[in-house]
PDB file of C-alpha atoms and ligand atoms in Angstrom:
ATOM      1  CA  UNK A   1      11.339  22.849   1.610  1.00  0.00           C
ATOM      2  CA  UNK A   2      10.722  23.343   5.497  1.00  0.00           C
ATOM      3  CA  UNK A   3       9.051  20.879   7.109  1.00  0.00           C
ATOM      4  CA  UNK A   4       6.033  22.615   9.352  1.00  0.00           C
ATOM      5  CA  UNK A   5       3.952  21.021  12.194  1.00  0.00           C
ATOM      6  CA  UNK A   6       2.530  17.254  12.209  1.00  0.00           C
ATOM      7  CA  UNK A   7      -1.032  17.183  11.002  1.00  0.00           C
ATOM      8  CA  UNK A   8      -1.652  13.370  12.085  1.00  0.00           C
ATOM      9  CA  UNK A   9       0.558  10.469  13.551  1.00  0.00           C
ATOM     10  CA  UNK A  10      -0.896   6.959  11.902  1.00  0.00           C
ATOM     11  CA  UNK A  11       0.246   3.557  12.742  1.00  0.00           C
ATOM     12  CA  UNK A  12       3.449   3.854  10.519  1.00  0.00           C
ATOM     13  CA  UNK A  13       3.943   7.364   9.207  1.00  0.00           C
ATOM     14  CA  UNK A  14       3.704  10.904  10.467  1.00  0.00           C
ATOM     15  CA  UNK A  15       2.247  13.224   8.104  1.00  0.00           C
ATOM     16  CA  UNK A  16       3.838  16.859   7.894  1.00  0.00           C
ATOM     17  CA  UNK A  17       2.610  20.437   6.679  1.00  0.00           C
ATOM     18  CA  UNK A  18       5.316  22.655   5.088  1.00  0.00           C
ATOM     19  CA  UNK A  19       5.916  25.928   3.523  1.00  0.00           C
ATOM     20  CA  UNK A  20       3.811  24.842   0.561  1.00  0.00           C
ATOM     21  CA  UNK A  21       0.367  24.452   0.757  1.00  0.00           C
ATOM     22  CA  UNK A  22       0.192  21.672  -1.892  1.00  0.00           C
ATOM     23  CA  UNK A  23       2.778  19.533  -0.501  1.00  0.00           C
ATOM     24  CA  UNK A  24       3.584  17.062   2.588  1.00  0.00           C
ATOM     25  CA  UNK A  25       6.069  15.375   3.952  1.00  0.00           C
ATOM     26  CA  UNK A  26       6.073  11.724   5.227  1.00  0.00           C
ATOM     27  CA  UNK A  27       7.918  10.101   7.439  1.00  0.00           C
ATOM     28  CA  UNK A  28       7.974   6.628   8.070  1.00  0.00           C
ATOM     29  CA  UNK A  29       8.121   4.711  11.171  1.00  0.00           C
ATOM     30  CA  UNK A  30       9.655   1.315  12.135  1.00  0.00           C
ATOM     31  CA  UNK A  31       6.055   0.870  14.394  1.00  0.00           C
ATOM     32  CA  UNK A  32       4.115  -2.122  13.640  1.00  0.00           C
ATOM     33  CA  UNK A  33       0.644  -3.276  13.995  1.00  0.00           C
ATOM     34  CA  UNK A  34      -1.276  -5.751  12.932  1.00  0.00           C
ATOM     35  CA  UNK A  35      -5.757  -6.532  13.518  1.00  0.00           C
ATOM     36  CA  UNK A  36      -6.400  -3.366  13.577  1.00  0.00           C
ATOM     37  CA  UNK A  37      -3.998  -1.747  16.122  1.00  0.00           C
ATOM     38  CA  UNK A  38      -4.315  -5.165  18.424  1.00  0.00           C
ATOM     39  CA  UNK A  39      -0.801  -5.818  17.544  1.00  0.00           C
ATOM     40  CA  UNK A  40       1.879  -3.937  18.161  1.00  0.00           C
ATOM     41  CA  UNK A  41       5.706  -4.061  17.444  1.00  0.00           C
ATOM     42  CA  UNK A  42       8.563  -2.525  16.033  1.00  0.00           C
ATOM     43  CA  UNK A  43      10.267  -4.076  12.596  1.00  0.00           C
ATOM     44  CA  UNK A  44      13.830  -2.522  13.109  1.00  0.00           C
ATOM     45  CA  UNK A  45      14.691  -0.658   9.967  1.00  0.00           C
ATOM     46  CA  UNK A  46      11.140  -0.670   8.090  1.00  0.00           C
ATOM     47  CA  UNK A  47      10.361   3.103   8.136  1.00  0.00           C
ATOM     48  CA  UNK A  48      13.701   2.604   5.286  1.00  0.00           C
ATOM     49  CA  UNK A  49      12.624   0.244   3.278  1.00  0.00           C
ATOM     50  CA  UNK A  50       9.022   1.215   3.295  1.00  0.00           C
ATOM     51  CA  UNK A  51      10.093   4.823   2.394  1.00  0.00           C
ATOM     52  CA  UNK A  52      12.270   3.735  -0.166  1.00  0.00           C
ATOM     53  CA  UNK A  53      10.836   0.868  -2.048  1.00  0.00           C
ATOM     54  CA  UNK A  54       7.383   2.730  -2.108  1.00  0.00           C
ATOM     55  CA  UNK A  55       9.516   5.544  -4.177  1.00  0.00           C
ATOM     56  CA  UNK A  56      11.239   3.158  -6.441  1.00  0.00           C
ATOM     57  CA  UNK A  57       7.683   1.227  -7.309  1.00  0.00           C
ATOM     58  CA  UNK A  58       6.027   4.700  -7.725  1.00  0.00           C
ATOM     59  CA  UNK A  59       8.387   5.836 -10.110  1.00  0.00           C
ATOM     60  CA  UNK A  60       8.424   2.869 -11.963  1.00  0.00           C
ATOM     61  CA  UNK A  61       4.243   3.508 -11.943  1.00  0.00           C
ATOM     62  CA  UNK A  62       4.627   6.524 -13.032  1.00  0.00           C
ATOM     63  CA  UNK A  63       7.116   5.691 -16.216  1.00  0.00           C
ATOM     64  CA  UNK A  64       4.193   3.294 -16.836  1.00  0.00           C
ATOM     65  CA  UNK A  65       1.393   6.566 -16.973  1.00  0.00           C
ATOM     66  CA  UNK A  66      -0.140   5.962 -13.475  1.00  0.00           C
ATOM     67  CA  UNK A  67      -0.216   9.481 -11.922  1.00  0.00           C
ATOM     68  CA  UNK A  68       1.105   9.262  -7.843  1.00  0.00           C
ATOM     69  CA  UNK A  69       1.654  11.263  -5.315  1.00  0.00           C
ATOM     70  CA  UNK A  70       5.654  11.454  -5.211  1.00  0.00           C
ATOM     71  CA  UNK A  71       7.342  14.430  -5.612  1.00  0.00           C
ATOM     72  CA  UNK A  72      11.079  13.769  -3.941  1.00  0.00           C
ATOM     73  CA  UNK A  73      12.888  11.415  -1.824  1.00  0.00           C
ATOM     74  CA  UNK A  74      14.354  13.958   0.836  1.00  0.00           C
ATOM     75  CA  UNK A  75      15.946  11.400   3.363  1.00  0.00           C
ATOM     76  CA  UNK A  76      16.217   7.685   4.445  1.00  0.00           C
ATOM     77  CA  UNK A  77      12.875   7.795   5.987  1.00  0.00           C
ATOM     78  CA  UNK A  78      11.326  11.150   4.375  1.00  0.00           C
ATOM     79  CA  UNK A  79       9.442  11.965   1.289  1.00  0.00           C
ATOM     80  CA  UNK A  80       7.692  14.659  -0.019  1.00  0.00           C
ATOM     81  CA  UNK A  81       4.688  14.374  -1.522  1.00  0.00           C
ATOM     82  CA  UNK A  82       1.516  16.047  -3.043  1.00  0.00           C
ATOM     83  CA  UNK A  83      -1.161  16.860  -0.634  1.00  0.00           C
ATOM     84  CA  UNK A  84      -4.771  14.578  -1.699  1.00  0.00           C
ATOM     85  CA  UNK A  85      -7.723  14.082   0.016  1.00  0.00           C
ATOM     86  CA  UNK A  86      -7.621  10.658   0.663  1.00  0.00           C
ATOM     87  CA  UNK A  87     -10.289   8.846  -0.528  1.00  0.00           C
ATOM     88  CA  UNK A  88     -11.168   6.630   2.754  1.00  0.00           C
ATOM     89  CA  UNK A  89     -11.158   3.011   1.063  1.00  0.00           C
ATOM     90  CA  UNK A  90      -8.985   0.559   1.383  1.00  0.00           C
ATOM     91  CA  UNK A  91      -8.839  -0.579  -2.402  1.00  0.00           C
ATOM     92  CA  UNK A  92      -7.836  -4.020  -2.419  1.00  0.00           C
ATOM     93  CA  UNK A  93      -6.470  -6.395  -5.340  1.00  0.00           C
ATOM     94  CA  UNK A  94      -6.259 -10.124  -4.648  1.00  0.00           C
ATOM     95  CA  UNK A  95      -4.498 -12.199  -7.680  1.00  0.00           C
ATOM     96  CA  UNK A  96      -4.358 -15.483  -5.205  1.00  0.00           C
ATOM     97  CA  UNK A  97      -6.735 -16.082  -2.181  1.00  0.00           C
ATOM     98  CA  UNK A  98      -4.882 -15.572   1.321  1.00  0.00           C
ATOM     99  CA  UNK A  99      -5.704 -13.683   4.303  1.00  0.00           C
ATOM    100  CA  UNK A 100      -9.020 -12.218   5.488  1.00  0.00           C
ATOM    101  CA  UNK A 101     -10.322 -13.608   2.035  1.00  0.00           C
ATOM    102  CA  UNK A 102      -9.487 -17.426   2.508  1.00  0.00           C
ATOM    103  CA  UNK A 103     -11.005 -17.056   5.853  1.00  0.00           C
ATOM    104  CA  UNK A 104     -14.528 -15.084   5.327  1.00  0.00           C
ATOM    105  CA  UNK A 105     -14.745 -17.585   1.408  1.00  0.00           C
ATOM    106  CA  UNK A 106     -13.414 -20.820   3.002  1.00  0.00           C
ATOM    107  CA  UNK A 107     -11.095 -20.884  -0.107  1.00  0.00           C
ATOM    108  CA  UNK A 108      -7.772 -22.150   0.891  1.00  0.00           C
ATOM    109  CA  UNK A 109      -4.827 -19.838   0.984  1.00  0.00           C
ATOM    110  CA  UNK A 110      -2.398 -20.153  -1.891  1.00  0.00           C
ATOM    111  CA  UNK A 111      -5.641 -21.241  -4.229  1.00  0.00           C
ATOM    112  CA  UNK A 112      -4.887 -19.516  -7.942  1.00  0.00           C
ATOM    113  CA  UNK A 113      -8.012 -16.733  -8.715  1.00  0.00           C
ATOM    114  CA  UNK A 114      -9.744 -17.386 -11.960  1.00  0.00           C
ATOM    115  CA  UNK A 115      -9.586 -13.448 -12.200  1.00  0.00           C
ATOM    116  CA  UNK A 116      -7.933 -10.653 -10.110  1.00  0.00           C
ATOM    117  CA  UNK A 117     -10.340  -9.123  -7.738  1.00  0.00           C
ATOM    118  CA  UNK A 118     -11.238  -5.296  -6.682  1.00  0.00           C
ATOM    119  CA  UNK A 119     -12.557  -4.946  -3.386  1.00  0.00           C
ATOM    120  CA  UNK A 120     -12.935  -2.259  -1.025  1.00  0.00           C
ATOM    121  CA  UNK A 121     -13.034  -1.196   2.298  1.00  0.00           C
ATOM    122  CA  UNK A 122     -14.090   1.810   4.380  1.00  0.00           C
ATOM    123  CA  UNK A 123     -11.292   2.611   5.667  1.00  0.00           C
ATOM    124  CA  UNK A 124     -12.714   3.394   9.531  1.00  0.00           C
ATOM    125  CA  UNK A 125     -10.620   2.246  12.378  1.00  0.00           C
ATOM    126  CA  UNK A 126     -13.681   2.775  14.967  1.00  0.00           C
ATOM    127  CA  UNK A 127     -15.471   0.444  12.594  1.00  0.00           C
ATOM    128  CA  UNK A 128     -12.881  -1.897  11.908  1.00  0.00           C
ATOM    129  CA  UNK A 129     -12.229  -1.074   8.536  1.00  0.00           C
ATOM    130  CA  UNK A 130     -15.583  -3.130   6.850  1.00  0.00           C
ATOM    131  CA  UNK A 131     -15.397  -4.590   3.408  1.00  0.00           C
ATOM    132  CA  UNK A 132     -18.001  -1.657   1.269  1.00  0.00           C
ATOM    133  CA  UNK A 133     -19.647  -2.351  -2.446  1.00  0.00           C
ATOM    134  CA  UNK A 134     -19.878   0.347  -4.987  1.00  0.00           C
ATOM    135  CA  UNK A 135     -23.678   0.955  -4.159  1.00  0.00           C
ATOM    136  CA  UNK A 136     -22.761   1.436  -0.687  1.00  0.00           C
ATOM    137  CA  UNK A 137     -19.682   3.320  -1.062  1.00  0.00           C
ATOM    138  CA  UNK A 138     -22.235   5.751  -3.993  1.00  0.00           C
ATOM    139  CA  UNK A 139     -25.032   5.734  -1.008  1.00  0.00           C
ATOM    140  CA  UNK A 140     -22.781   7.186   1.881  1.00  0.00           C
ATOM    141  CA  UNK A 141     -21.319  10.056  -0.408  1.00  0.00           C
ATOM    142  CA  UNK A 142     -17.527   8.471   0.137  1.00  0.00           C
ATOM    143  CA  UNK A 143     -17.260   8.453  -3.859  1.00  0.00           C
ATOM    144  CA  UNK A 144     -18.992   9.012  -6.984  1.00  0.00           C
ATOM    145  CA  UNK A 145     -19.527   6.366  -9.601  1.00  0.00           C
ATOM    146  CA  UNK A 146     -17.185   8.058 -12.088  1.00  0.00           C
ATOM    147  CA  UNK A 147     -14.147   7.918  -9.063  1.00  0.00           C
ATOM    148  CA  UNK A 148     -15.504   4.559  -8.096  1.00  0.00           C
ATOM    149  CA  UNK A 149     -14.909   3.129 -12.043  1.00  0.00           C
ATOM    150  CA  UNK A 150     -11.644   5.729 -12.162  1.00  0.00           C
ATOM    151  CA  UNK A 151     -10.206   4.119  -9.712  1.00  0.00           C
ATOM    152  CA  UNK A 152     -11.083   0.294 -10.346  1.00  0.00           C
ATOM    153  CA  UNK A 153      -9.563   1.112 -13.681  1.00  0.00           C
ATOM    154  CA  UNK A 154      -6.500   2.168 -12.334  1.00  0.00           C
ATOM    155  CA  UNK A 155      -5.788  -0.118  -9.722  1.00  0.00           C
ATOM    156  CA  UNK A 156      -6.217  -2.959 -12.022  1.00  0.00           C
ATOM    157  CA  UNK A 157      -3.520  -1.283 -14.440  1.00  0.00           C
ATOM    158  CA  UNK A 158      -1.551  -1.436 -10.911  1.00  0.00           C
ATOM    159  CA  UNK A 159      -1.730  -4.721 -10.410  1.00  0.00           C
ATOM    160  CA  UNK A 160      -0.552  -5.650 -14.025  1.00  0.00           C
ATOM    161  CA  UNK A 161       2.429  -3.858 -13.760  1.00  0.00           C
ATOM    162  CA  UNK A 162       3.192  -4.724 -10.045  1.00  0.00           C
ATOM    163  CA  UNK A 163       3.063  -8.536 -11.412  1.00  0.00           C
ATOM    164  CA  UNK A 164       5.407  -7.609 -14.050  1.00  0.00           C
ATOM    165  CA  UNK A 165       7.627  -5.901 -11.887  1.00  0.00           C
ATOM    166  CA  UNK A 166       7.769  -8.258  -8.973  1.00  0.00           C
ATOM    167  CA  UNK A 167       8.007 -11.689 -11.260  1.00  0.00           C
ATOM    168  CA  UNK A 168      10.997  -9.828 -12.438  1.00  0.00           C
ATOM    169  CA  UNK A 169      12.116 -10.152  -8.766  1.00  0.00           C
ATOM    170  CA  UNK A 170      11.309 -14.065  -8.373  1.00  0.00           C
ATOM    171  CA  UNK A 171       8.397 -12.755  -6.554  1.00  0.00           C
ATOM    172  CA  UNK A 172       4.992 -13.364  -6.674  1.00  0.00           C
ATOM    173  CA  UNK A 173       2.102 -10.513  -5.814  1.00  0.00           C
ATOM    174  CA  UNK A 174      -0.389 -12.340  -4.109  1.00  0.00           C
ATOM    175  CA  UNK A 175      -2.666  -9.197  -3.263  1.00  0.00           C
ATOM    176  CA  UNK A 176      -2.317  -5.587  -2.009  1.00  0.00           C
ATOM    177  CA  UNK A 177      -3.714  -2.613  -0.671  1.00  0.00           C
ATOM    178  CA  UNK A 178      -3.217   1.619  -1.871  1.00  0.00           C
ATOM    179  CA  UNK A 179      -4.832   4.283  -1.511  1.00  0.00           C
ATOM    180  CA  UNK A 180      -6.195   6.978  -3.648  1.00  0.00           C
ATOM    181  CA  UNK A 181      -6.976  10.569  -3.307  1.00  0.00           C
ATOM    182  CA  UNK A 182      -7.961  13.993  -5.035  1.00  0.00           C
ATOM    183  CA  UNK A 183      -5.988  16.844  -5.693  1.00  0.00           C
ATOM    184  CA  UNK A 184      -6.109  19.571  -8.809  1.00  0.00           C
ATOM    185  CA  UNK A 185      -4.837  16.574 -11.346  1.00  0.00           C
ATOM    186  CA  UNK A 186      -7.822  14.803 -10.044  1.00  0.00           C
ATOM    187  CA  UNK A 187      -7.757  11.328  -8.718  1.00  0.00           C
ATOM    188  CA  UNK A 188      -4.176  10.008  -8.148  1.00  0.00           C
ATOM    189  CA  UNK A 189      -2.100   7.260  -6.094  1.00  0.00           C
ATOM    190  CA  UNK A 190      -0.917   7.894  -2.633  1.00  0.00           C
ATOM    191  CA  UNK A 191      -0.233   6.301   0.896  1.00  0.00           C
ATOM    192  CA  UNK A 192       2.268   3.438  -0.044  1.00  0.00           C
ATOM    193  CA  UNK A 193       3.343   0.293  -1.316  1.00  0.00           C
ATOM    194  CA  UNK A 194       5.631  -1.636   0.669  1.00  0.00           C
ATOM    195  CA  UNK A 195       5.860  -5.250   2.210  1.00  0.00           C
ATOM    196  CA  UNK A 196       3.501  -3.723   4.908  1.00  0.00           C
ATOM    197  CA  UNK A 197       0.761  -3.475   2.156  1.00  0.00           C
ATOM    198  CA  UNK A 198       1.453  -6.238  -0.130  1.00  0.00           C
ATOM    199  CA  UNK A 199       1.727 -10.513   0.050  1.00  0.00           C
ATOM    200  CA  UNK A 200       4.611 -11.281  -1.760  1.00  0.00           C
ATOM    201  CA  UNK A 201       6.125 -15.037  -1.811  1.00  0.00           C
ATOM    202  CA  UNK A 202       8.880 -15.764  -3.375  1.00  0.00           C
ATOM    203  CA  UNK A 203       7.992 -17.577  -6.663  1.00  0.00           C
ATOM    204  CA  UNK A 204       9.986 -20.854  -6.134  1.00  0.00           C
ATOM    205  CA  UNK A 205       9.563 -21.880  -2.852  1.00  0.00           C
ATOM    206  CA  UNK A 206       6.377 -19.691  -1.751  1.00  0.00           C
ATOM    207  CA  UNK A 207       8.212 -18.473   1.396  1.00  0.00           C
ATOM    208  CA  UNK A 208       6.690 -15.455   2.530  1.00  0.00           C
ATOM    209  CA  UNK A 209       8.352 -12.531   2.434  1.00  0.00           C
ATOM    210  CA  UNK A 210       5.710  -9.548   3.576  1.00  0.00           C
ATOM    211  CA  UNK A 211       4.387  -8.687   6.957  1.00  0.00           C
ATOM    212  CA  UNK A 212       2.304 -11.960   7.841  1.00  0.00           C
ATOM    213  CA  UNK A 213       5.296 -12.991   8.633  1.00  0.00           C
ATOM    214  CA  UNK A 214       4.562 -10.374  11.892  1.00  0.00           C
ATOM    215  CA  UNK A 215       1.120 -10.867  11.642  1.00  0.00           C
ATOM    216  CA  UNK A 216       1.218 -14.472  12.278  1.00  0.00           C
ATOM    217  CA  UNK A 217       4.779 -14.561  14.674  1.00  0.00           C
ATOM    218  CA  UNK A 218       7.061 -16.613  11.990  1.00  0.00           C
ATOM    219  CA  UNK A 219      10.182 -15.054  13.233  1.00  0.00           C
ATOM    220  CA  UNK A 220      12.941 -13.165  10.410  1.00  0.00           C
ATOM    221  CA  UNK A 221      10.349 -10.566   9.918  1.00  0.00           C
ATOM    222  CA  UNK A 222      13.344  -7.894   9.201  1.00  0.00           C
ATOM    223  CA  UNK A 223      15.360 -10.213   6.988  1.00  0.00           C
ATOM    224  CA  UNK A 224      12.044 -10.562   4.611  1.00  0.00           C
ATOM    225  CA  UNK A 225      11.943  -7.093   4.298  1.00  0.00           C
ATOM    226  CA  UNK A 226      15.611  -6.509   3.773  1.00  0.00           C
ATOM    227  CA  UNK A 227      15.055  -9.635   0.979  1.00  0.00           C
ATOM    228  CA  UNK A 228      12.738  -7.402  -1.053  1.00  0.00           C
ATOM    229  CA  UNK A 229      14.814  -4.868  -1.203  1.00  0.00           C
ATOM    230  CA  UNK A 230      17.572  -6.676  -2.270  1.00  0.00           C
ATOM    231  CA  UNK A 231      15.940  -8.033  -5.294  1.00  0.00           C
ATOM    232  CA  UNK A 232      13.624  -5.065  -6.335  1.00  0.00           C
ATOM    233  CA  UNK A 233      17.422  -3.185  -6.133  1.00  0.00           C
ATOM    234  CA  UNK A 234      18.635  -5.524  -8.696  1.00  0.00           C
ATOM    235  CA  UNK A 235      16.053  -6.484 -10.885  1.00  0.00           C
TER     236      UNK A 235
HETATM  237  P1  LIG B 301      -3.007   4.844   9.235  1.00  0.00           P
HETATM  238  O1  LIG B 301      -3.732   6.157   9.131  1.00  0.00           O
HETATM  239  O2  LIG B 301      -3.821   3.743   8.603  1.00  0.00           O
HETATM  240  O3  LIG B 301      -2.534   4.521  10.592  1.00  0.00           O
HETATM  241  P2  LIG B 301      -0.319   5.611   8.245  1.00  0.00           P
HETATM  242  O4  LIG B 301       0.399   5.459   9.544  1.00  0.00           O
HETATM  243  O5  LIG B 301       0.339   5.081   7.036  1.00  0.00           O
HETATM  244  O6  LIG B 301      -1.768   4.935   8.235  1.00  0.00           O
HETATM  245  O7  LIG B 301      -0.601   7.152   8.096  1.00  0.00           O
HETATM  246  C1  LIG B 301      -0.448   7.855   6.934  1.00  0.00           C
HETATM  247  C2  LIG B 301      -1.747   8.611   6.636  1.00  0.00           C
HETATM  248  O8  LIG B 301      -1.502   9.552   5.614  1.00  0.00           O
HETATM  249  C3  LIG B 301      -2.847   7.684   6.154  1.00  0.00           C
HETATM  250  O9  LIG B 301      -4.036   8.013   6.835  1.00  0.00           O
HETATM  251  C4  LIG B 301      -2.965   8.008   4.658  1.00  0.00           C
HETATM  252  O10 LIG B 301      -4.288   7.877   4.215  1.00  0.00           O
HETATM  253  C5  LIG B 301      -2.510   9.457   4.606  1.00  0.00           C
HETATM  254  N1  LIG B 301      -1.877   9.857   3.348  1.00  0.00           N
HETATM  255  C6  LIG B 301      -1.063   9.135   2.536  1.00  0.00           C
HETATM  256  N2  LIG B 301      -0.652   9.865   1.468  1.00  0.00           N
HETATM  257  C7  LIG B 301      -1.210  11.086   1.604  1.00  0.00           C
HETATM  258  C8  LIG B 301      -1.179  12.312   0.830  1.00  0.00           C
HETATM  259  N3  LIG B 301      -0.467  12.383  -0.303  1.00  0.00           N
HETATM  260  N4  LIG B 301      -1.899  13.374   1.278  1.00  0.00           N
HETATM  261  C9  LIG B 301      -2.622  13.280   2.414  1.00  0.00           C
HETATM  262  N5  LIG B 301      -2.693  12.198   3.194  1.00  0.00           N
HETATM  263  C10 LIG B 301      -2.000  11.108   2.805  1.00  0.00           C
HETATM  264  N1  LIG B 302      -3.881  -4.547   3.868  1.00  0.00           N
HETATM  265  C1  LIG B 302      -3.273  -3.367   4.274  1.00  0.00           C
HETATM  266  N2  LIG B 302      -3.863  -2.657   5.277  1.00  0.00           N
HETATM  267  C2  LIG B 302      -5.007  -3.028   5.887  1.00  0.00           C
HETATM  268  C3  LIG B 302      -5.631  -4.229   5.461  1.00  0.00           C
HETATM  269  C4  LIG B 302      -5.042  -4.960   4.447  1.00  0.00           C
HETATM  270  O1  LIG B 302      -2.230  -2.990   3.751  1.00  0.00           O
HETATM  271  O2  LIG B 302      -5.488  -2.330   6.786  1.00  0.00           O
HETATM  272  C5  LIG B 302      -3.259  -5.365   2.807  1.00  0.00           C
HETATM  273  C6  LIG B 302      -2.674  -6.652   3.352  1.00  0.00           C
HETATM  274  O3  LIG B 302      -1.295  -6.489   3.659  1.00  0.00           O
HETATM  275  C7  LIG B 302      -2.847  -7.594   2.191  1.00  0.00           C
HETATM  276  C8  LIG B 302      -4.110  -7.091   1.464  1.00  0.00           C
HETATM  277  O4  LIG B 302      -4.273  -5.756   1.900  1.00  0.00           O
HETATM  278  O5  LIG B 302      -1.748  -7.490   1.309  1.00  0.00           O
HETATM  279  C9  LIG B 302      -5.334  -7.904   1.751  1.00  0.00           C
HETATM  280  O6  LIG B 302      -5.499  -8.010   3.132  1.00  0.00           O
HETATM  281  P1  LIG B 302      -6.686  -8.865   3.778  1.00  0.00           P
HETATM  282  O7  LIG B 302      -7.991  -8.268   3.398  1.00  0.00           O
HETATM  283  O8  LIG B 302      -6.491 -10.304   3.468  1.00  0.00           O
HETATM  284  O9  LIG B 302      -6.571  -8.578   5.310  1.00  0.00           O
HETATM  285  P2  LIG B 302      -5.653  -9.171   6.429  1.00  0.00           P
HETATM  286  O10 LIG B 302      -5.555 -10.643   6.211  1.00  0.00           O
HETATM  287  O11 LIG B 302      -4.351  -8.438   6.275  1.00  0.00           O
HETATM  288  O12 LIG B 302      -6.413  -8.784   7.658  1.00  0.00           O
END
């Protein structure tokens, strides 16, 4: 497979054309940012365990019939995958309230969700990436209904086997963030999973271990990440 010129550099992958029209390749950075670019750092040793543990917990979604866009790991920090039109939402799942959430609700952080929640948003750096509802999303011509209640219906299959897999870790998945986007197959998962797009606390204690911990400066940002890794390799 040759790797052909960049199409687009985002905040923590480049995104590569190559010989075959159907596939990229991306390659993951160590760059940080958090608040919408305001934020900016380097987590030494990321673009590795980003690349990598998003390829373990995709195949592991795919053994469990969730279509993604993996085809092969080709390096430490390289992966091909199929080409999609991504599907500009930010499709969120929150199992416990934390983050932007707590704040805009007033519902304390760490407070247990009577039911896991789908919510979206347009994913728009000039407009700051706004929270979008299904009429709205319908309205602009971003999706149709039928992807709209595709992809609810998937994502929520997502986040029952992402508990299941991370409680098998001591870990608990407080919320997360993928992508989806269309390609022949139809609608499939793509962009990543990783500690960049997930809150995950370790189930005893409720240490973090996820990027707030650069998000909100509280120091062994790398060893959380390395920490992950360690357990989702021996689980
Ligand atoms: P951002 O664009 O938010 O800065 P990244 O640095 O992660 O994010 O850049 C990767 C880009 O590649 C994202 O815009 C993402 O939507 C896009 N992407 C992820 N997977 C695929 C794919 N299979 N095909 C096309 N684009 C993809
Ligand atoms: N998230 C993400 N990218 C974004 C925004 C959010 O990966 O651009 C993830 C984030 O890591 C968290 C979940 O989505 O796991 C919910 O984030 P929230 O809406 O609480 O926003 P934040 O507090 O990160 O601003």
């Amino acid at each position: 497979m040759k790797k052909l010129e960049m199409l687009y550099e985002g905040k923590a992958k480049k995104v590569y054309k190559t010989d075959n029209e159907d596939l990229y390749i991306v390659d993951y950075k160590d760059d940080a940012t958090a608040f919408n670019g305001a934020k900016k750092g380097t987590i030494s040793g990321k673009g590795v365990i980003n690349n990598k543990m998003t390829n373990l917990v995709f195949k592991y979604l795919n053994e469990n019939g969730i279509n993604t866009h993996l085809v092969e790991e080709l390096s430490e920090r390289e992966t091909l995958v199929k080409k999609v039109e991504i599907v500009p939402l930010e499709v969120i799942v929150r199992n416990i309230a934390a983050g932007s959430f707590s704040a805009k609700y007033g519902v304390p952080e760490g407070t247990e969700l009577k039911n896991p929640i789908v919510e979206f948003s347009y994913k728009n750096d000039a407009l700051n990436d706004p929270m979008i509802n299904n009429s709205q999303i319908e309205a602009i011509g971003i999706a149709t209904a039928e992807e709209i209640e595709e992809i609810t219906e998937s994502v929520k299959k997502v986040n029952e086997l992402l508990q299941k897999f991370f409680l098998e870790c001591n870990i608990i998945l407080v919320d997360f963030k993928v992508e989806y986007g269309r390609c022949k197959e139809g609608i499939i998962l793509a962009d990543e999973i990783s500690p960049d797009t997930c809150r995950l606390w370790d189930k005893d204690t409720r240490e973090k271990l996820d990027k707030d911990r650069f998000r909100r400066d509280l120091g062994g940002v790398e060893d959380a990440y390395n920490e992950v890794w360690r357990r989702i390799t021996s689980r």
